[in-house]
Short mmCIF file of C-alpha atoms in Angstrom, two decimals:
data_model
loop_
_atom_site.label_atom_id
_atom_site.label_comp_id
_atom_site.label_asym_id
_atom_site.label_seq_id
_atom_site.Cartn_x
_atom_site.Cartn_y
_atom_site.Cartn_z
CA MET A 1 -24.10 82.63 -39.79
CA ARG A 2 -27.07 81.85 -41.99
CA GLU A 3 -24.86 80.87 -44.91
CA TYR A 4 -22.91 78.45 -42.59
CA TRP A 5 -26.03 76.53 -41.64
CA THR A 6 -27.10 76.48 -45.32
CA SER A 7 -23.75 74.97 -46.35
CA LEU A 8 -23.95 72.36 -43.57
CA ALA A 9 -27.42 71.29 -44.63
CA SER A 10 -26.23 70.88 -48.23
CA VAL A 11 -23.29 68.73 -47.15
CA MET A 12 -25.52 66.44 -44.99
CA GLY A 13 -27.98 66.11 -47.88
CA ALA A 14 -25.14 65.12 -50.21
CA VAL A 15 -23.90 62.47 -47.67
CA ALA A 16 -27.32 61.07 -47.28
CA PHE A 17 -27.76 60.88 -51.06
CA LEU A 18 -24.45 59.06 -51.53
CA GLN A 19 -25.31 56.66 -48.66
CA GLY A 20 -28.60 55.82 -50.42
CA VAL A 21 -26.74 55.24 -53.66
CA LEU A 22 -24.23 52.98 -51.92
CA HIS A 23 -27.02 50.88 -50.28
CA ALA A 24 -28.81 50.56 -53.62
CA VAL A 25 -25.70 49.62 -55.69
CA PHE A 26 -23.76 47.52 -53.15
CA PRO A 27 -25.62 44.70 -51.42
CA ALA A 28 -25.52 44.20 -47.61
CA GLU A 29 -23.29 41.14 -47.87
CA LEU A 30 -20.62 43.10 -49.81
CA ARG A 31 -20.74 46.01 -47.34
CA ALA A 32 -20.29 43.58 -44.40
CA ALA A 33 -17.32 41.95 -46.12
CA VAL A 34 -15.68 45.24 -46.74
CA ALA A 35 -16.23 46.26 -43.05
CA ARG A 36 -14.63 42.98 -41.85
CA LEU A 37 -11.70 43.50 -44.14
CA MET A 38 -11.24 47.11 -42.93
CA GLY A 39 -11.39 45.82 -39.34
CA ARG A 40 -8.73 43.10 -40.00
CA VAL A 41 -6.47 45.65 -41.58
CA THR A 42 -6.93 48.08 -38.66
CA ARG A 43 -6.16 45.28 -36.12
CA ALA A 44 -3.17 44.11 -38.05
CA PHE A 45 -1.47 47.49 -37.69
CA SER A 46 -2.82 48.24 -34.17
CA PRO A 47 -0.43 47.84 -31.22
CA TYR A 48 -3.25 46.48 -29.01
CA CYS A 49 -5.13 43.15 -28.91
CA TYR A 50 -8.64 42.71 -27.61
CA PHE A 51 -10.51 40.01 -25.68
CA ASP A 52 -14.24 39.82 -25.13
CA VAL A 53 -15.66 38.25 -21.94
CA THR A 54 -19.36 37.77 -22.56
CA GLU A 55 -22.01 37.41 -19.72
CA THR A 56 -23.40 34.10 -21.11
CA GLU A 57 -21.77 31.31 -23.01
CA GLY A 58 -24.61 29.60 -24.87
CA MET A 59 -27.34 28.92 -22.32
CA SER A 60 -25.03 29.01 -19.30
CA THR A 61 -23.42 31.84 -17.37
CA ASN A 62 -19.77 32.68 -17.83
CA GLU A 63 -17.82 32.36 -14.65
CA ILE A 64 -15.11 34.79 -15.81
CA TYR A 65 -17.62 37.57 -16.41
CA ASP A 66 -18.86 37.47 -12.79
CA ALA A 67 -15.28 37.31 -11.54
CA VAL A 68 -14.23 40.32 -13.62
CA GLN A 69 -17.23 42.29 -12.50
CA LEU A 70 -16.43 41.61 -8.78
CA TYR A 71 -12.79 42.29 -9.31
CA LEU A 72 -13.24 45.64 -11.15
CA SER A 73 -16.01 46.86 -8.87
CA SER A 74 -13.96 46.37 -5.72
CA SER A 75 -10.51 47.34 -6.78
CA ALA A 76 -10.10 49.20 -10.08
CA ALA A 77 -13.43 51.04 -10.49
CA PRO A 78 -13.58 52.99 -7.23
CA ALA A 79 -10.02 54.17 -7.58
CA ALA A 80 -10.61 55.26 -11.21
CA GLY A 81 -13.61 57.40 -10.34
CA ALA A 82 -15.87 55.58 -12.80
CA ARG A 83 -19.67 55.53 -12.69
CA LEU A 84 -20.75 52.62 -10.50
CA SER A 85 -24.00 50.74 -9.74
CA LEU A 86 -24.64 49.53 -6.20
CA SER A 87 -26.06 46.07 -5.32
CA ARG A 88 -26.25 43.74 -2.43
CA PRO A 89 -26.57 39.97 -3.14
CA HIS A 90 -28.65 37.57 -1.04
CA ASN A 91 -26.90 36.43 2.20
CA ALA A 92 -24.20 39.11 1.69
CA SER A 93 -23.00 41.37 4.55
CA SER A 94 -21.67 44.35 2.44
CA PHE A 95 -22.53 46.19 -0.75
CA THR A 96 -20.87 45.55 -4.08
CA PHE A 97 -20.26 47.96 -6.89
CA GLY A 98 -20.90 47.31 -10.58
CA LEU A 99 -19.43 49.14 -13.51
CA ALA A 100 -21.96 51.08 -15.57
CA ALA A 101 -22.60 50.53 -19.25
CA SER A 102 -20.05 51.81 -21.75
CA ASP A 103 -17.67 52.94 -19.05
CA ARG A 104 -13.88 52.16 -18.89
CA VAL A 105 -11.44 51.55 -16.01
CA PHE A 106 -7.69 51.13 -16.11
CA ASP A 107 -5.68 48.54 -14.16
CA ASP A 108 -2.13 47.28 -14.10
CA PHE A 109 -0.57 43.83 -13.45
CA ARG A 110 3.09 43.11 -13.19
CA GLY A 111 3.94 46.53 -14.55
CA ALA A 112 1.70 46.17 -17.65
CA ALA A 113 -1.27 48.48 -18.26
CA VAL A 114 -4.69 47.07 -19.16
CA THR A 115 -8.03 48.67 -20.09
CA TRP A 116 -11.45 47.22 -19.36
CA GLU A 117 -14.62 48.45 -21.14
CA HIS A 118 -18.14 47.36 -20.19
CA VAL A 119 -20.27 47.10 -23.35
CA VAL A 120 -24.04 46.83 -23.15
CA ALA A 121 -26.11 46.32 -26.34
CA PRO A 122 -29.78 45.47 -26.90
CA ARG A 123 -30.45 41.92 -27.93
CA GLN A 124 -32.46 41.11 -31.04
CA SER A 125 -36.06 40.02 -30.44
CA GLN A 126 -36.26 36.24 -29.83
CA GLY A 127 -39.11 33.80 -30.30
CA PHE A 128 -40.59 31.52 -27.69
CA SER A 129 -38.00 29.81 -25.51
CA TRP A 130 -38.15 27.66 -22.32
CA ARG A 131 -35.31 29.76 -20.99
CA PRO A 132 -35.54 33.28 -22.21
CA LEU A 133 -32.31 35.27 -22.41
CA PRO A 134 -31.81 38.71 -20.92
CA GLU A 135 -32.95 41.64 -22.97
CA GLU A 136 -29.41 43.14 -23.13
CA LYS A 137 -26.12 41.63 -24.22
CA ARG A 138 -23.31 42.46 -21.81
CA ARG A 139 -19.62 41.91 -22.08
CA PHE A 140 -16.26 43.18 -20.88
CA THR A 141 -13.68 43.97 -23.47
CA LEU A 142 -9.98 43.64 -22.37
CA ARG A 143 -7.43 45.72 -24.24
CA ILE A 144 -3.69 45.02 -23.71
CA ARG A 145 -0.55 45.60 -25.75
CA ARG A 146 0.63 42.78 -27.92
CA GLY A 147 4.01 42.63 -26.26
CA ASP A 148 2.37 42.11 -22.89
CA ARG A 149 0.24 39.18 -23.96
CA ASP A 150 2.50 36.42 -22.76
CA LYS A 151 3.09 38.27 -19.42
CA LEU A 152 -0.62 38.84 -18.68
CA LEU A 153 -2.38 35.71 -19.99
CA PRO A 154 -3.37 33.51 -18.23
CA ALA A 155 -1.68 34.85 -15.14
CA TYR A 156 -3.87 37.94 -14.99
CA LEU A 157 -7.11 36.00 -15.41
CA ASP A 158 -6.07 33.61 -12.60
CA HIS A 159 -5.31 36.59 -10.39
CA ILE A 160 -8.78 37.91 -11.14
CA LEU A 161 -10.50 34.63 -10.33
CA ALA A 162 -8.63 34.20 -7.09
CA ALA A 163 -9.33 37.88 -6.05
CA ALA A 164 -13.07 37.48 -6.91
CA ALA A 165 -13.33 34.34 -4.82
CA ASP A 166 -11.77 36.02 -1.86
CA ILE A 167 -14.12 39.09 -2.31
CA ARG A 168 -17.16 36.83 -2.62
CA ARG A 169 -16.20 34.84 0.48
CA ARG A 170 -15.57 37.96 2.62
CA SER A 171 -18.78 39.67 1.52
CA GLN A 172 -20.97 36.74 2.43
CA ASP A 173 -21.93 35.69 5.94
CA ARG A 174 -19.71 33.06 7.46
CA LEU A 175 -21.31 29.77 8.31
CA LEU A 176 -21.03 27.41 11.32
CA TYR A 177 -21.60 23.75 10.34
CA THR A 178 -22.39 20.80 12.59
CA ASN A 179 -22.86 17.09 11.87
CA ALA A 180 -26.15 16.66 13.82
CA ARG A 181 -27.16 13.69 11.75
CA GLY A 182 -23.83 11.86 11.95
CA GLY A 183 -22.95 10.89 8.31
CA ALA A 184 -26.53 10.94 6.98
CA MET A 185 -27.22 13.13 3.89
CA ASP A 186 -29.86 15.73 3.62
CA ALA A 187 -31.98 16.54 0.58
CA ARG A 188 -28.99 18.41 -0.95
CA GLY A 189 -26.60 15.47 -0.48
CA LEU A 190 -24.71 17.27 2.38
CA PRO A 191 -24.07 15.77 5.88
CA TRP A 192 -23.53 19.11 7.47
CA ASP A 193 -26.21 21.57 8.90
CA PRO A 194 -25.18 25.18 8.42
CA VAL A 195 -26.21 28.16 10.51
CA PRO A 196 -24.95 31.79 10.25
CA PHE A 197 -21.73 32.35 12.26
CA LYS A 198 -22.11 35.71 14.12
CA HIS A 199 -19.47 35.32 16.81
CA PRO A 200 -18.00 38.86 17.58
CA SER A 201 -14.67 37.67 18.90
CA THR A 202 -11.54 39.09 17.26
CA PHE A 203 -7.89 39.18 18.10
CA ASP A 204 -8.35 42.79 19.24
CA THR A 205 -10.81 41.73 21.90
CA LEU A 206 -9.19 38.37 22.74
CA ALA A 207 -7.67 38.41 26.33
CA MET A 208 -4.12 37.15 25.69
CA ASP A 209 -0.58 38.38 25.92
CA PRO A 210 0.00 40.74 22.85
CA ASP A 211 3.28 39.15 21.85
CA HIS A 212 1.74 35.63 21.89
CA LYS A 213 -1.28 36.98 20.00
CA ALA A 214 0.95 38.46 17.32
CA ALA A 215 2.91 35.27 16.77
CA ILE A 216 -0.43 33.37 16.27
CA MET A 217 -1.73 35.99 13.74
CA ALA A 218 1.59 35.88 11.81
CA ASP A 219 1.39 32.12 11.64
CA LEU A 220 -2.12 32.26 10.35
CA ARG A 221 -1.26 34.84 7.71
CA ASP A 222 1.71 32.83 6.51
CA PHE A 223 -0.57 29.79 6.16
CA ALA A 224 -3.21 31.73 4.25
CA ASP A 225 -0.62 33.17 1.84
CA GLY A 226 1.39 29.98 1.54
CA SER A 227 -0.06 28.46 -1.53
CA ALA A 228 3.23 28.55 -3.41
CA PHE A 229 5.26 27.43 -0.44
CA TYR A 230 3.12 24.27 0.12
CA GLU A 231 3.09 23.47 -3.51
CA ARG A 232 6.91 23.85 -3.79
CA THR A 233 7.56 21.71 -0.70
CA GLY A 234 5.12 18.95 -1.64
CA ARG A 235 3.05 19.25 1.51
CA ALA A 236 -0.73 19.26 1.87
CA TRP A 237 -2.03 22.79 2.38
CA LYS A 238 -3.27 22.30 5.93
CA ARG A 239 -2.27 23.13 9.45
CA GLY A 240 -3.09 21.82 12.88
CA TYR A 241 -3.53 23.75 16.20
CA LEU A 242 -3.89 22.28 19.66
CA LEU A 243 -5.48 24.67 22.21
CA TYR A 244 -5.09 23.37 25.82
CA GLY A 245 -5.50 24.84 29.20
CA PRO A 246 -7.92 25.13 32.13
CA PRO A 247 -11.66 25.78 31.39
CA GLY A 248 -12.66 29.33 30.86
CA THR A 249 -9.32 30.55 29.37
CA GLY A 250 -10.79 31.49 25.99
CA LYS A 251 -10.31 28.41 23.67
CA SER A 252 -13.66 28.85 21.94
CA SER A 253 -13.06 32.66 21.58
CA MET A 254 -9.71 31.88 20.00
CA ILE A 255 -11.37 29.69 17.40
CA ALA A 256 -13.86 32.43 16.59
CA ALA A 257 -11.13 35.03 16.32
CA MET A 258 -9.19 32.79 13.87
CA ALA A 259 -12.33 32.40 11.73
CA ASN A 260 -13.06 36.10 11.70
CA TYR A 261 -9.39 37.01 10.97
CA LEU A 262 -9.08 34.68 7.96
CA GLY A 263 -12.73 34.81 6.85
CA TYR A 264 -13.15 31.02 6.98
CA ASP A 265 -16.21 28.91 7.68
CA VAL A 266 -16.18 26.71 10.77
CA TYR A 267 -17.02 22.99 10.95
CA ASP A 268 -17.78 21.79 14.48
CA LEU A 269 -17.19 18.09 14.38
CA GLU A 270 -19.03 16.10 17.07
CA LEU A 271 -17.35 12.71 17.25
CA THR A 272 -20.13 11.16 19.36
CA GLU A 273 -22.48 11.58 16.32
CA VAL A 274 -20.05 9.68 14.05
CA GLY A 275 -20.48 5.94 13.99
CA SER A 276 -17.44 4.69 11.95
CA ASN A 277 -14.26 5.72 10.19
CA ALA A 278 -16.07 5.56 6.88
CA GLU A 279 -18.54 8.32 8.10
CA LEU A 280 -15.58 10.34 9.38
CA ARG A 281 -14.02 10.27 5.90
CA LYS A 282 -17.37 11.19 4.32
CA LEU A 283 -17.58 14.26 6.54
CA LEU A 284 -14.15 15.29 5.59
CA MET A 285 -14.80 15.08 1.92
CA LYS A 286 -17.91 17.27 2.24
CA THR A 287 -15.96 20.13 3.82
CA THR A 288 -14.89 23.04 1.68
CA SER A 289 -11.60 24.82 1.29
CA LYS A 290 -10.75 27.86 3.48
CA SER A 291 -12.40 26.31 6.46
CA ILE A 292 -11.60 25.49 10.09
CA ILE A 293 -12.45 21.97 11.31
CA VAL A 294 -12.94 21.93 15.07
CA ILE A 295 -12.97 19.00 17.52
CA GLU A 296 -13.58 20.37 20.99
CA ASP A 297 -12.70 18.49 24.17
CA ILE A 298 -11.00 15.68 22.34
CA ASP A 299 -10.13 13.99 25.60
CA CYS A 300 -13.79 13.72 26.70
CA SER A 301 -15.79 13.02 23.47
CA VAL A 302 -14.62 9.53 22.82
CA ASP A 303 -11.95 7.20 24.26
CA LEU A 304 -8.85 7.78 22.16
CA THR A 305 -6.18 7.28 24.69
CA ASN A 306 -4.90 4.17 22.92
CA ARG A 307 -5.07 2.64 19.51
CA ALA A 308 -7.92 0.28 20.30
CA ALA A 309 -11.41 0.94 18.91
CA SER A 310 -13.67 3.31 20.74
CA THR A 311 -16.93 1.56 20.68
CA LEU A 312 -20.07 3.68 20.50
CA PRO A 313 -23.60 2.53 21.10
CA ALA A 314 -25.66 1.63 18.08
CA PRO A 315 -27.31 4.74 16.61
CA LYS A 316 -31.03 5.06 16.24
CA SER A 317 -32.75 4.18 13.07
CA ARG A 318 -32.78 7.02 10.59
CA PRO A 319 -34.74 7.11 7.35
CA ASN A 320 -32.68 7.63 4.29
CA ILE A 321 -33.52 10.10 1.49
CA ASP A 322 -35.50 7.59 -0.35
CA GLY A 323 -37.54 6.58 2.80
CA SER A 324 -35.73 3.33 3.50
CA ILE A 325 -34.34 2.47 6.91
CA ASP A 326 -30.58 1.80 7.51
CA GLN A 327 -30.40 -1.97 8.12
CA ASP A 328 -27.23 -1.77 10.12
CA ALA A 329 -28.58 0.91 12.45
CA SER A 330 -31.91 -0.85 12.90
CA ALA A 331 -30.16 -4.14 13.68
CA GLY A 332 -28.30 -2.44 16.50
CA ALA A 333 -24.84 -3.25 15.16
CA ALA A 334 -22.08 -1.74 17.16
CA ARG A 335 -19.86 0.71 15.29
CA SER A 336 -16.63 2.26 16.29
CA ILE A 337 -14.10 5.03 15.67
CA THR A 338 -10.48 4.12 16.01
CA LEU A 339 -7.43 6.31 16.75
CA SER A 340 -6.04 5.28 13.36
CA GLY A 341 -9.16 6.56 11.60
CA LEU A 342 -8.85 10.00 13.38
CA LEU A 343 -5.09 10.17 12.50
CA ASN A 344 -5.93 9.53 8.86
CA PHE A 345 -8.65 12.17 9.13
CA THR A 346 -6.07 14.82 10.09
CA ASP A 347 -2.86 13.67 8.47
CA GLY A 348 -3.53 10.77 6.08
CA LEU A 349 -4.25 10.58 2.44
CA TRP A 350 -7.89 11.68 2.94
CA SER A 351 -6.74 14.86 4.43
CA CYS A 352 -5.35 15.92 1.11
CA CYS A 353 -8.64 15.84 -0.62
CA GLY A 354 -9.02 19.60 -0.11
CA SER A 355 -6.81 22.57 0.40
CA GLU A 356 -6.38 25.47 2.88
CA ARG A 357 -7.90 23.67 5.81
CA ILE A 358 -7.12 24.29 9.53
CA PHE A 359 -7.68 21.51 12.10
CA VAL A 360 -8.19 22.73 15.68
CA PHE A 361 -8.29 20.41 18.70
CA THR A 362 -9.20 21.66 22.22
CA THR A 363 -8.55 19.94 25.54
CA ASN A 364 -8.35 20.66 29.15
CA HIS A 365 -6.04 17.80 29.98
CA ILE A 366 -3.25 17.52 27.36
CA GLU A 367 -1.60 14.66 29.38
CA LYS A 368 -4.57 12.41 28.57
CA LEU A 369 -4.04 12.54 24.81
CA ASP A 370 -2.11 9.93 22.79
CA PRO A 371 1.28 11.07 21.74
CA ALA A 372 0.49 10.27 18.10
CA LEU A 373 -2.07 13.12 18.10
CA LEU A 374 0.51 15.67 19.34
CA ARG A 375 3.37 15.19 16.90
CA SER A 376 4.15 17.76 14.10
CA GLY A 377 2.12 17.40 10.95
CA ARG A 378 -1.05 16.73 13.02
CA MET A 379 -0.80 19.42 15.67
CA ASP A 380 1.77 21.83 14.20
CA MET A 381 1.28 24.49 16.86
CA HIS A 382 0.51 24.06 20.55
CA ILE A 383 -1.12 27.04 22.14
CA PHE A 384 -1.34 27.09 25.89
CA MET A 385 -4.44 29.14 27.05
CA SER A 386 -3.19 30.11 30.47
CA TYR A 387 -4.83 32.05 33.37
CA CYS A 388 -5.43 35.78 33.01
CA SER A 389 -2.11 37.73 33.02
CA PHE A 390 -1.82 41.44 33.57
CA PRO A 391 -1.53 42.32 29.76
CA ALA A 392 -4.65 40.25 29.11
CA LEU A 393 -6.33 41.97 32.14
CA LYS A 394 -5.73 45.33 30.52
CA ILE A 395 -7.50 44.17 27.34
CA LEU A 396 -10.47 43.09 29.37
CA LEU A 397 -10.63 46.42 31.16
CA ARG A 398 -10.57 48.18 27.73
CA ASN A 399 -13.30 45.88 26.41
CA TYR A 400 -15.74 46.07 29.35
CA LEU A 401 -14.95 49.44 30.98
CA GLY A 402 -13.52 51.42 28.00
CA LEU A 403 -10.36 52.02 30.10
CA GLN A 404 -7.46 53.17 27.94
CA ASP A 405 -3.78 53.31 28.82
CA SER A 406 -3.99 57.10 29.16
CA ASP A 407 -6.81 56.68 31.67
CA SER A 408 -4.83 54.54 34.07
CA ASP A 409 -3.18 57.58 35.67
CA THR A 410 -6.37 58.28 37.60
CA SER A 411 -6.17 54.83 39.29
CA VAL A 412 -2.51 54.10 39.62
CA ALA A 413 -2.87 52.49 43.04
CA ILE A 414 -5.69 50.19 41.87
CA MET A 415 -3.73 49.20 38.73
CA ALA A 416 -0.67 48.40 40.81
CA GLY A 417 -2.76 46.23 43.08
CA LEU A 418 -4.30 44.34 40.22
CA GLU A 419 -0.83 43.74 38.74
CA SER A 420 0.50 42.44 42.06
CA TRP A 421 -2.40 40.16 42.84
CA ILE A 422 -3.41 38.80 39.30
CA ASP A 423 -0.76 36.10 39.16
CA ALA A 424 -1.32 34.86 42.71
CA ALA A 425 -5.09 34.65 42.16
CA GLN A 426 -4.83 32.32 39.14
CA ILE A 427 -8.17 33.52 37.73
CA THR A 428 -9.45 32.79 34.25
CA PRO A 429 -10.49 35.49 31.75
CA ALA A 430 -14.06 34.15 31.97
CA ASP A 431 -14.17 34.83 35.65
CA VAL A 432 -12.71 38.31 35.30
CA SER A 433 -15.30 39.08 32.58
CA GLU A 434 -18.08 37.98 34.95
CA VAL A 435 -16.88 40.33 37.71
CA LEU A 436 -16.54 43.26 35.30
CA ILE A 437 -20.04 42.65 33.78
CA LYS A 438 -21.64 42.69 37.27
CA ASN A 439 -19.94 45.92 38.35
CA ARG A 440 -19.73 47.87 35.04
CA ARG A 441 -22.76 50.02 35.89
CA ASN A 442 -21.07 51.33 39.11
CA GLY A 443 -18.32 53.06 37.20
CA SER A 444 -14.79 52.13 36.13
CA LYS A 445 -13.12 52.83 39.48
CA GLU A 446 -15.68 50.86 41.56
CA ALA A 447 -15.60 47.97 39.04
CA MET A 448 -11.76 47.82 39.35
CA GLU A 449 -11.93 48.02 43.10
CA GLY A 450 -14.44 45.08 43.11
CA LEU A 451 -12.13 43.11 40.84
CA LEU A 452 -9.17 43.84 43.15
CA GLU A 453 -11.14 42.42 46.17
CA VAL A 454 -11.98 39.25 44.25
CA LEU A 455 -8.34 38.73 43.27
CA LYS A 456 -7.25 39.21 46.94
CA GLU A 457 -9.95 36.73 48.14
CA ARG A 458 -8.85 34.12 45.55
CA ALA A 459 -5.20 34.60 46.37
CA GLU A 460 -5.82 34.27 50.11
CA LYS A 461 -7.99 31.17 49.59
CA ARG A 462 -5.27 29.49 47.45
CA ARG A 463 -2.73 30.40 50.16
CA ARG A 464 -4.88 28.82 52.88
CA GLU A 465 -5.49 25.72 50.79
CA SER A 466 -1.82 25.25 49.99
CA GLY A 467 -0.60 26.21 53.57
CA PRO A 468 -1.83 23.15 55.61
CA SER A 469 -0.70 20.75 52.94
CA ALA A 470 2.76 22.34 52.90
CA ALA A 471 2.99 22.34 56.65
CA GLY A 472 1.83 18.75 56.84
CA LYS A 473 4.35 17.75 54.14
CA GLU A 474 7.17 19.36 56.24
CA ALA A 475 5.97 17.73 59.51
CA GLY A 476 5.85 14.37 57.66
CA ASP A 477 9.39 14.83 56.48
CA ASN A 478 10.54 15.67 60.02
CA GLU A 479 8.77 12.65 61.44
CA GLU A 480 10.36 10.37 58.71
CA GLU A 481 13.82 11.71 59.61
CA GLU A 482 13.24 11.06 63.34
CA GLU A 483 12.06 7.51 62.63
CA GLU A 484 15.24 6.96 60.53
CA GLU A 485 17.41 8.18 63.35
CA GLU A 486 15.64 5.92 65.93
CA LYS A 487 16.07 2.99 63.60
CA ARG A 488 19.77 3.65 63.23
CA ALA A 489 20.13 4.11 67.05
CA LEU A 490 18.36 0.81 67.70
CA GLU A 491 20.40 -1.04 65.07
CA SER A 492 23.78 0.22 66.41
CA PRO A 493 23.76 -1.62 69.77
CA LYS A 494 22.52 -4.81 68.20
CA GLU A 495 25.28 -4.68 65.66
CA GLY A 496 27.76 -4.14 68.48
CA LYS A 497 26.45 -7.11 70.47
CA GLU A 498 26.53 -9.39 67.38
CA GLN A 499 30.01 -8.21 66.61
CA GLY A 500 31.06 -8.78 70.27
CA GLY A 501 29.53 -12.21 70.27
CA MET A 502 31.34 -13.17 67.10
CA ASP A 503 34.69 -11.91 68.47
CA GLY A 504 34.19 -13.76 71.82
CA GLY A 505 33.31 -17.01 70.14
CA LYS A 506 36.42 -16.69 67.95
CA ASP A 507 38.67 -16.22 71.07
CA GLY A 508 37.13 -19.29 72.72
CA GLN A 509 37.74 -21.46 69.78
CA ASP A 510 41.46 -20.36 69.65
CA GLU A 511 42.02 -21.23 73.37
CA GLU A 512 40.39 -24.65 72.91
CA THR A 513 42.57 -25.44 69.89
CA GLU A 514 45.77 -24.45 71.88
CA ALA A 515 44.81 -26.69 74.80
CA LYS A 516 44.25 -29.58 72.45
CA LYS A 517 47.71 -29.01 70.88
CA GLN A 518 49.40 -29.12 74.43
CA LEU A 519 47.70 -32.41 75.29
#
């Protein structure tokens, strides 16, 4: 064993001596040239090709590097069992993983295998700089087969960018925007004021018929995944929904469920704060893709029942960013929004300035809307938010009382009563929720019994209200029939007398004519 270590030390000493001789005889430039030549020869005979994605490009960050890091940390790295680093960005609702230094992950795209390696190297010392660079140089190295180059590039990179954008959007908190200042800009040049959107409504908790709910979810998913379809058909990537029905049927909850299902931001457009069609277009241009633009109570906000202008009072004077005062506003000039401007907002040329937008209108009285707002292309899907049905009632019982389908055997009679009275009561989901909230501390059975009493009272009240009116209508119909019969009875003798008079006069004239002929 001792002889082995002695031989190894002799070999290492010889290698060190030869290295010193090479460094002394051959200059550094020649050694670098030989290394580059050997690298080119190796790459020429290698079946792989390599691509480096650096963290910075000059003084600016590389967008592809951040996208690759998000994509690998969320999809390929956890499945590959690689060593990961955890982080949570600002305003993010979930943790993100990062690939550790000098670690590799494997991925596949369209049947082709790819390899990513995260390379971290120390940066050489730099002098004074107004914008110092990081102490380490980071990059991702992509290795693919030469035969797969045309198949993967640039389709694979486009796939990574799209997946990273979706991951970034879903990991961040959704925002709710409002146009509190009309079309005025803030210090960032934006006319919208954002707040975090924390509405907990989802399609699982939404009180609606399950089949109707599944149809809406399928339509939303087809829209979100329809980029190729809209591009092939030459249509703008947008869709319109009209939610109509009585108050308290869950129209606002439906909008929140749509936003949570797709991961979109919500823009709540208040038309009374908009002074002109120009401001309306400005607000549309400042909305982002993957968003839901909501106009609630379209029949009550401004008068859009015809194509005439809807005149609004002159807005108050607002200071601009530079401190000056808007002369038009200070002069009190009347400004207006027209139906044509709103139609162009939803279906005109200006609506194509962005992609993947959903327009949602809500109303309690659909008959008050102009037919131009209801046609396809502006409102593609009309969703009637009806009174609470029995399937929707079971969802509310599950949400508020924790009652499952298997638990309904203990209260079969109460469930049968609820099913028989729910349609006659015509109660909204909001009223049902209020009753369940009041009685939820008394237990499930007592809460359901209280709800059943409320349904019976409402049904009886509706029956009493509709009873006298129906009886009065029937009595009125009988009185009208009797009056018609009396009129016919009175007119019949009169017609007989007139007919008799006419016949008698005719006989008299004939006799007089005969007498004249005889004379």
